[in-house]
Short mmCIF file of C-alpha atoms in Angstrom, two decimals:
data_model
loop_
_atom_site.label_atom_id
_atom_site.label_comp_id
_atom_site.label_asym_id
_atom_site.label_seq_id
_atom_site.Cartn_x
_atom_site.Cartn_y
_atom_site.Cartn_z
CA UNK A 105 188.84 -136.48 -3.36
CA UNK A 106 188.77 -133.81 -5.99
CA UNK A 107 185.49 -132.97 -7.73
CA UNK A 108 184.39 -130.25 -10.37
CA UNK A 109 180.86 -129.09 -11.28
CA UNK A 110 179.21 -125.79 -12.65
CA UNK A 111 178.63 -123.21 -10.05
CA UNK A 112 180.62 -124.97 -7.48
CA UNK A 113 184.01 -124.47 -5.94
CA UNK A 114 186.98 -126.74 -6.35
CA UNK A 115 188.56 -127.91 -2.93
CA UNK A 116 191.23 -130.15 -1.68
CA UNK A 117 189.91 -132.30 1.19
CA UNK A 118 192.55 -133.14 3.98
CA UNK A 119 193.10 -136.63 5.28
CA UNK A 120 192.82 -137.10 8.81
CA UNK A 121 196.13 -136.94 11.02
CA UNK A 122 198.12 -140.26 11.10
CA UNK A 123 200.66 -141.84 13.50
CA UNK A 124 204.32 -142.21 12.32
CA UNK A 125 207.12 -144.11 14.15
CA UNK A 126 210.73 -143.20 14.96
CA UNK A 127 213.03 -146.42 14.69
CA UNK A 128 216.26 -146.11 16.32
CA UNK A 129 219.15 -148.19 17.64
CA UNK A 130 219.18 -149.37 21.22
CA UNK A 131 220.96 -151.88 23.52
CA UNK A 132 219.18 -154.27 26.15
CA UNK A 133 220.80 -154.22 29.68
CA UNK A 134 220.30 -155.88 33.11
CA UNK A 135 218.39 -153.53 35.33
CA UNK A 136 221.16 -154.12 37.92
CA UNK A 137 224.72 -155.71 37.95
CA UNK A 138 225.91 -156.05 41.39
CA UNK A 139 228.85 -157.18 43.04
CA UNK A 140 228.09 -159.05 46.21
CA UNK A 141 230.60 -159.02 49.22
CA UNK A 142 230.41 -159.40 53.04
CA UNK A 143 229.95 -156.85 55.94
CA UNK A 144 232.47 -158.87 57.99
CA UNK A 145 235.57 -160.55 57.83
CA UNK A 146 235.90 -164.17 57.96
CA UNK A 147 236.33 -167.48 56.25
CA UNK A 148 233.91 -168.75 53.64
CA UNK A 149 232.45 -171.86 55.23
CA UNK A 150 230.11 -172.80 52.24
CA UNK A 151 228.99 -171.40 48.79
CA UNK A 152 226.10 -173.40 47.74
CA UNK A 153 225.47 -171.58 44.48
CA UNK A 154 227.30 -171.30 41.26
CA UNK A 155 227.67 -169.48 38.11
CA UNK A 156 224.32 -169.64 36.25
CA UNK A 157 222.09 -170.20 39.31
CA UNK A 158 218.85 -168.36 39.68
CA UNK A 159 218.44 -166.79 42.99
CA UNK A 160 215.46 -165.09 44.79
CA UNK A 161 215.89 -162.05 47.10
CA UNK A 162 216.72 -163.12 50.64
CA UNK A 163 218.32 -166.33 49.51
CA UNK A 164 221.49 -167.82 51.27
CA UNK A 165 224.22 -167.51 48.78
CA UNK A 166 227.27 -167.94 50.96
CA UNK A 167 227.99 -168.50 54.53
CA UNK A 168 230.92 -167.24 56.61
CA UNK A 169 232.28 -169.54 59.65
CA UNK A 170 229.90 -168.59 62.55
CA UNK A 171 230.82 -171.06 65.30
CA UNK A 172 231.42 -168.29 67.79
CA UNK A 173 228.29 -166.07 66.89
CA UNK A 174 226.12 -169.36 67.18
CA UNK A 175 227.51 -170.15 70.72
CA UNK A 176 226.78 -166.37 71.57
CA UNK A 177 223.23 -166.61 70.43
CA UNK A 178 222.88 -170.00 72.28
CA UNK A 179 224.24 -168.10 75.47
CA UNK A 180 222.22 -165.12 74.99
CA UNK A 181 218.99 -167.17 74.54
CA UNK A 182 219.56 -169.13 77.70
CA UNK A 183 219.94 -166.06 79.49
CA UNK A 184 216.70 -164.29 77.93
CA UNK A 185 214.48 -167.11 78.45
CA UNK A 186 215.63 -167.65 82.00
CA UNK A 187 213.00 -166.02 84.58
CA UNK A 188 214.59 -167.61 87.75
CA UNK A 189 216.03 -164.48 89.23
CA UNK A 190 212.60 -162.56 88.73
CA UNK A 191 210.37 -165.32 90.34
CA UNK A 192 213.02 -165.39 93.35
CA UNK A 193 212.67 -161.67 93.72
CA UNK A 194 208.57 -161.85 93.71
CA UNK A 195 209.12 -164.65 96.53
CA UNK A 196 211.16 -162.20 98.60
CA UNK A 197 208.72 -159.19 98.26
CA UNK A 198 205.97 -161.53 99.28
CA UNK A 199 208.02 -162.43 102.42
CA UNK A 200 208.86 -158.66 103.25
CA UNK A 201 205.21 -158.06 102.85
CA UNK A 202 204.02 -160.42 105.17
CA UNK A 203 206.40 -159.39 107.79
CA UNK A 204 205.33 -155.73 107.22
CA UNK A 205 201.76 -156.82 107.79
CA UNK A 206 202.35 -158.41 110.97
CA UNK A 207 204.55 -155.72 112.40
CA UNK A 208 201.72 -153.27 111.70
CA UNK A 209 198.96 -155.53 113.42
CA UNK A 210 201.30 -155.52 116.62
CA UNK A 211 200.73 -152.72 119.03
CA UNK A 212 203.45 -150.09 118.99
CA UNK A 213 204.36 -150.79 122.55
CA UNK A 214 205.70 -154.43 121.52
CA UNK A 215 207.47 -153.34 118.29
CA UNK A 216 210.00 -150.47 118.07
CA UNK A 217 209.78 -147.88 115.56
CA UNK A 218 213.47 -148.96 114.63
CA UNK A 219 212.12 -152.60 113.66
CA UNK A 220 209.13 -151.24 111.87
CA UNK A 221 211.39 -149.00 109.69
CA UNK A 222 213.83 -151.99 108.97
CA UNK A 223 210.86 -154.03 107.80
CA UNK A 224 209.55 -151.11 105.70
CA UNK A 225 213.05 -150.68 104.04
CA UNK A 226 213.32 -154.26 103.21
CA UNK A 227 210.14 -154.40 101.60
CA UNK A 228 210.85 -151.23 99.54
CA UNK A 229 214.37 -152.65 98.70
CA UNK A 230 212.77 -155.86 97.42
CA UNK A 231 210.30 -153.88 95.24
CA UNK A 232 213.33 -152.13 93.54
CA UNK A 233 215.45 -155.10 93.18
CA UNK A 234 212.33 -156.75 91.40
CA UNK A 235 212.51 -153.83 88.90
CA UNK A 236 216.30 -154.21 88.37
CA UNK A 237 215.73 -158.13 87.50
CA UNK A 238 212.95 -157.26 85.01
CA UNK A 239 215.40 -154.76 83.50
CA UNK A 240 218.17 -157.41 83.34
CA UNK A 241 215.63 -159.67 81.71
CA UNK A 242 214.92 -157.17 78.88
CA UNK A 243 218.39 -156.37 78.37
CA UNK A 244 219.03 -160.06 78.05
CA UNK A 245 216.54 -160.01 75.17
CA UNK A 246 218.22 -157.14 73.56
CA UNK A 247 221.64 -158.99 73.88
CA UNK A 248 219.93 -161.97 72.22
CA UNK A 249 218.98 -159.51 69.28
CA UNK A 250 222.32 -158.23 68.98
CA UNK A 251 223.84 -161.69 68.98
CA UNK A 252 221.24 -162.93 66.22
CA UNK A 253 222.21 -159.68 64.18
CA UNK A 254 225.87 -160.55 64.39
CA UNK A 255 225.15 -164.01 63.30
CA UNK A 256 222.92 -163.10 60.26
CA UNK A 257 225.86 -160.92 59.09
CA UNK A 258 227.71 -164.06 58.49
CA UNK A 259 225.04 -165.24 56.08
CA UNK A 260 225.45 -163.68 52.67
CA UNK A 261 221.96 -163.08 51.17
CA UNK A 262 221.10 -162.12 47.59
CA UNK A 263 219.48 -158.77 47.62
CA UNK A 264 217.67 -159.26 44.43
CA UNK A 265 215.91 -161.78 42.36
CA UNK A 266 218.32 -162.56 39.56
CA UNK A 267 221.10 -164.66 38.11
CA UNK A 268 224.74 -165.44 39.20
CA UNK A 269 227.31 -164.40 36.50
CA UNK A 270 230.12 -164.81 38.44
CA UNK A 271 231.49 -166.82 41.45
CA UNK A 272 234.67 -165.28 42.34
CA UNK A 273 235.59 -167.06 45.58
CA UNK A 274 235.14 -170.54 47.02
CA UNK A 275 234.78 -172.23 50.37
CA UNK A 276 237.88 -171.89 52.55
CA UNK A 277 238.99 -168.54 51.29
CA UNK A 278 239.35 -165.49 53.59
CA UNK A 279 236.68 -162.65 52.95
CA UNK A 280 237.64 -159.11 53.58
CA UNK A 281 235.17 -156.16 53.39
CA UNK A 282 236.31 -154.98 49.96
CA UNK A 283 236.18 -158.72 48.57
CA UNK A 284 233.61 -159.74 45.88
CA UNK A 285 231.98 -163.05 46.19
CA UNK A 286 229.57 -163.09 43.39
CA UNK A 287 228.42 -160.98 40.48
CA UNK A 288 224.65 -160.86 40.26
CA UNK A 289 222.28 -159.41 37.45
CA UNK A 290 218.78 -158.40 37.58
CA UNK A 291 217.11 -159.41 34.32
CA UNK A 292 213.42 -158.62 35.27
CA UNK A 293 212.81 -155.87 34.06
CA UNK A 294 215.60 -155.57 31.30
CA UNK A 295 216.59 -151.80 30.45
CA UNK A 296 216.37 -150.81 26.99
CA UNK A 297 218.63 -147.89 26.29
CA UNK A 298 218.14 -145.46 23.18
CA UNK A 299 219.05 -142.02 22.07
CA UNK A 300 216.62 -139.94 19.90
CA UNK A 301 217.38 -136.32 18.34
CA UNK A 302 216.21 -133.56 20.48
CA UNK A 303 213.78 -132.49 18.23
CA UNK A 304 211.80 -135.45 19.36
CA UNK A 305 212.11 -134.63 23.19
CA UNK A 306 208.52 -133.38 23.63
CA UNK A 307 206.98 -136.15 21.86
CA UNK A 308 208.34 -139.05 24.38
CA UNK A 309 206.30 -139.26 27.60
CA UNK A 310 206.82 -141.42 30.59
CA UNK A 311 204.64 -144.88 30.29
CA UNK A 312 204.87 -144.63 26.39
CA UNK A 313 204.50 -147.90 24.81
CA UNK A 314 207.39 -148.73 22.26
CA UNK A 315 208.08 -151.69 20.29
CA UNK A 316 211.57 -153.33 20.73
CA UNK A 317 212.76 -155.81 17.98
CA UNK A 318 215.83 -157.78 19.07
CA UNK A 319 218.58 -158.75 16.71
CA UNK A 320 219.40 -162.21 15.81
CA UNK A 321 219.76 -164.92 16.89
CA UNK A 322 217.12 -164.14 19.66
CA UNK A 323 214.88 -162.06 17.56
CA UNK A 324 211.25 -161.32 18.27
CA UNK A 325 209.33 -158.19 18.77
CA UNK A 326 208.34 -157.12 22.31
CA UNK A 327 206.61 -154.07 24.03
CA UNK A 328 208.35 -151.92 26.53
CA UNK A 329 207.50 -148.70 28.29
CA UNK A 330 209.37 -145.61 28.75
CA UNK A 331 210.75 -145.20 32.06
CA UNK A 332 213.12 -142.38 32.04
CA UNK A 333 213.40 -139.53 29.88
CA UNK A 334 216.79 -137.49 30.21
CA UNK A 335 216.32 -133.81 31.07
CA UNK A 336 219.96 -133.04 30.18
CA UNK A 337 220.79 -133.26 26.28
CA UNK A 338 223.83 -134.31 24.69
CA UNK A 339 225.16 -130.92 23.00
CA UNK A 340 227.58 -132.76 21.06
CA UNK A 341 225.54 -135.14 19.44
CA UNK A 342 222.31 -133.29 19.68
CA UNK A 343 220.52 -136.33 21.19
CA UNK A 344 218.88 -137.41 24.70
CA UNK A 345 218.59 -140.69 26.24
CA UNK A 346 215.52 -142.82 26.86
CA UNK A 347 215.29 -145.87 28.89
CA UNK A 348 212.53 -148.27 28.64
CA UNK A 349 211.53 -151.20 30.78
CA UNK A 350 211.03 -154.42 29.10
CA UNK A 351 209.08 -157.22 31.41
CA UNK A 352 211.21 -160.32 31.63
CA UNK A 353 209.53 -162.47 34.45
CA UNK A 354 210.81 -165.95 33.04
CA UNK A 355 214.54 -164.68 32.09
CA UNK A 356 213.72 -165.79 28.66
CA UNK A 357 215.62 -162.85 27.14
CA UNK A 358 219.48 -162.11 28.09
CA UNK A 359 220.65 -158.89 28.33
CA UNK A 360 223.60 -157.34 26.64
CA UNK A 361 222.28 -157.33 23.07
CA UNK A 362 221.41 -154.88 20.23
CA UNK A 363 217.87 -154.05 19.09
CA UNK A 364 215.68 -151.58 17.34
CA UNK A 365 212.92 -149.62 19.11
CA UNK A 366 210.10 -147.90 17.26
CA UNK A 367 208.22 -144.98 18.91
CA UNK A 368 204.75 -144.02 17.83
CA UNK A 369 204.93 -140.13 17.07
CA UNK A 370 202.16 -138.13 16.46
CA UNK A 371 202.15 -136.52 12.96
CA UNK A 372 200.09 -133.53 11.65
CA UNK A 373 197.72 -133.48 8.70
CA UNK A 374 199.28 -134.20 5.23
CA UNK A 375 197.56 -131.01 3.51
CA UNK A 376 195.33 -128.37 4.62
CA UNK A 377 191.97 -127.60 2.86
CA UNK A 378 192.31 -124.92 0.13
CA UNK A 379 189.29 -123.12 -1.40
CA UNK A 380 189.28 -122.39 -5.29
CA UNK A 381 187.45 -119.89 -7.34
CA UNK A 382 183.92 -120.82 -8.23
CA UNK A 383 183.33 -121.43 -11.89
#
């Protein structure tokens, strides 16, 4: 406010700093777009999901024929669960141990040293055979894990929570390792891509909130946060890229649409105080 009085100075009082916004064009895109294939060759046995389906991470979205792998798993499980050979070897060791104890109780004049050595050797060999059977049992367990891993490769699972946008193959088709069966997109979060002039680079910080206004027919205003600020400028256009993350837990917002984003940027004072001559 400007005031005038006798014997006092005329001054221009500066208003407090206020916030300004920079509003630029942007595009809303899915966080990921994935082509889903198979790690192994085979015939598609079933494809339980179709275009437009919502899937969670870990969901089975396709199966290859796995009759051989299932048989291998059943065989390996039976072998890993059987302990008959270990129990039989325990029984042999107990027999050898009783023989050895009896021989040791007899006088040396009745039992020859050769007979005693033979009994001791049988007992020691029995103990080592037991360790061999235990090792075989452990290896059978590892073989079961390998068979289950091979069976798991016949199951195609979704790596993300998202939506199926394309189903490229159907049951009965032959799948190669370079074949794509599905296209999946991740819509939570959505990525908002924008470009700002390099003069604003120092004013954009990670985690900064910004307002995203979607074009029609979706419309609406949403809050997103800065997730990436490019460290390399585009010299031709004098701009740098900014990526914001827009939460979309219910998949209500589609990707692939245009928008406007407004960044709150700090501005300096509009004027500075200037002393005047006293009257």
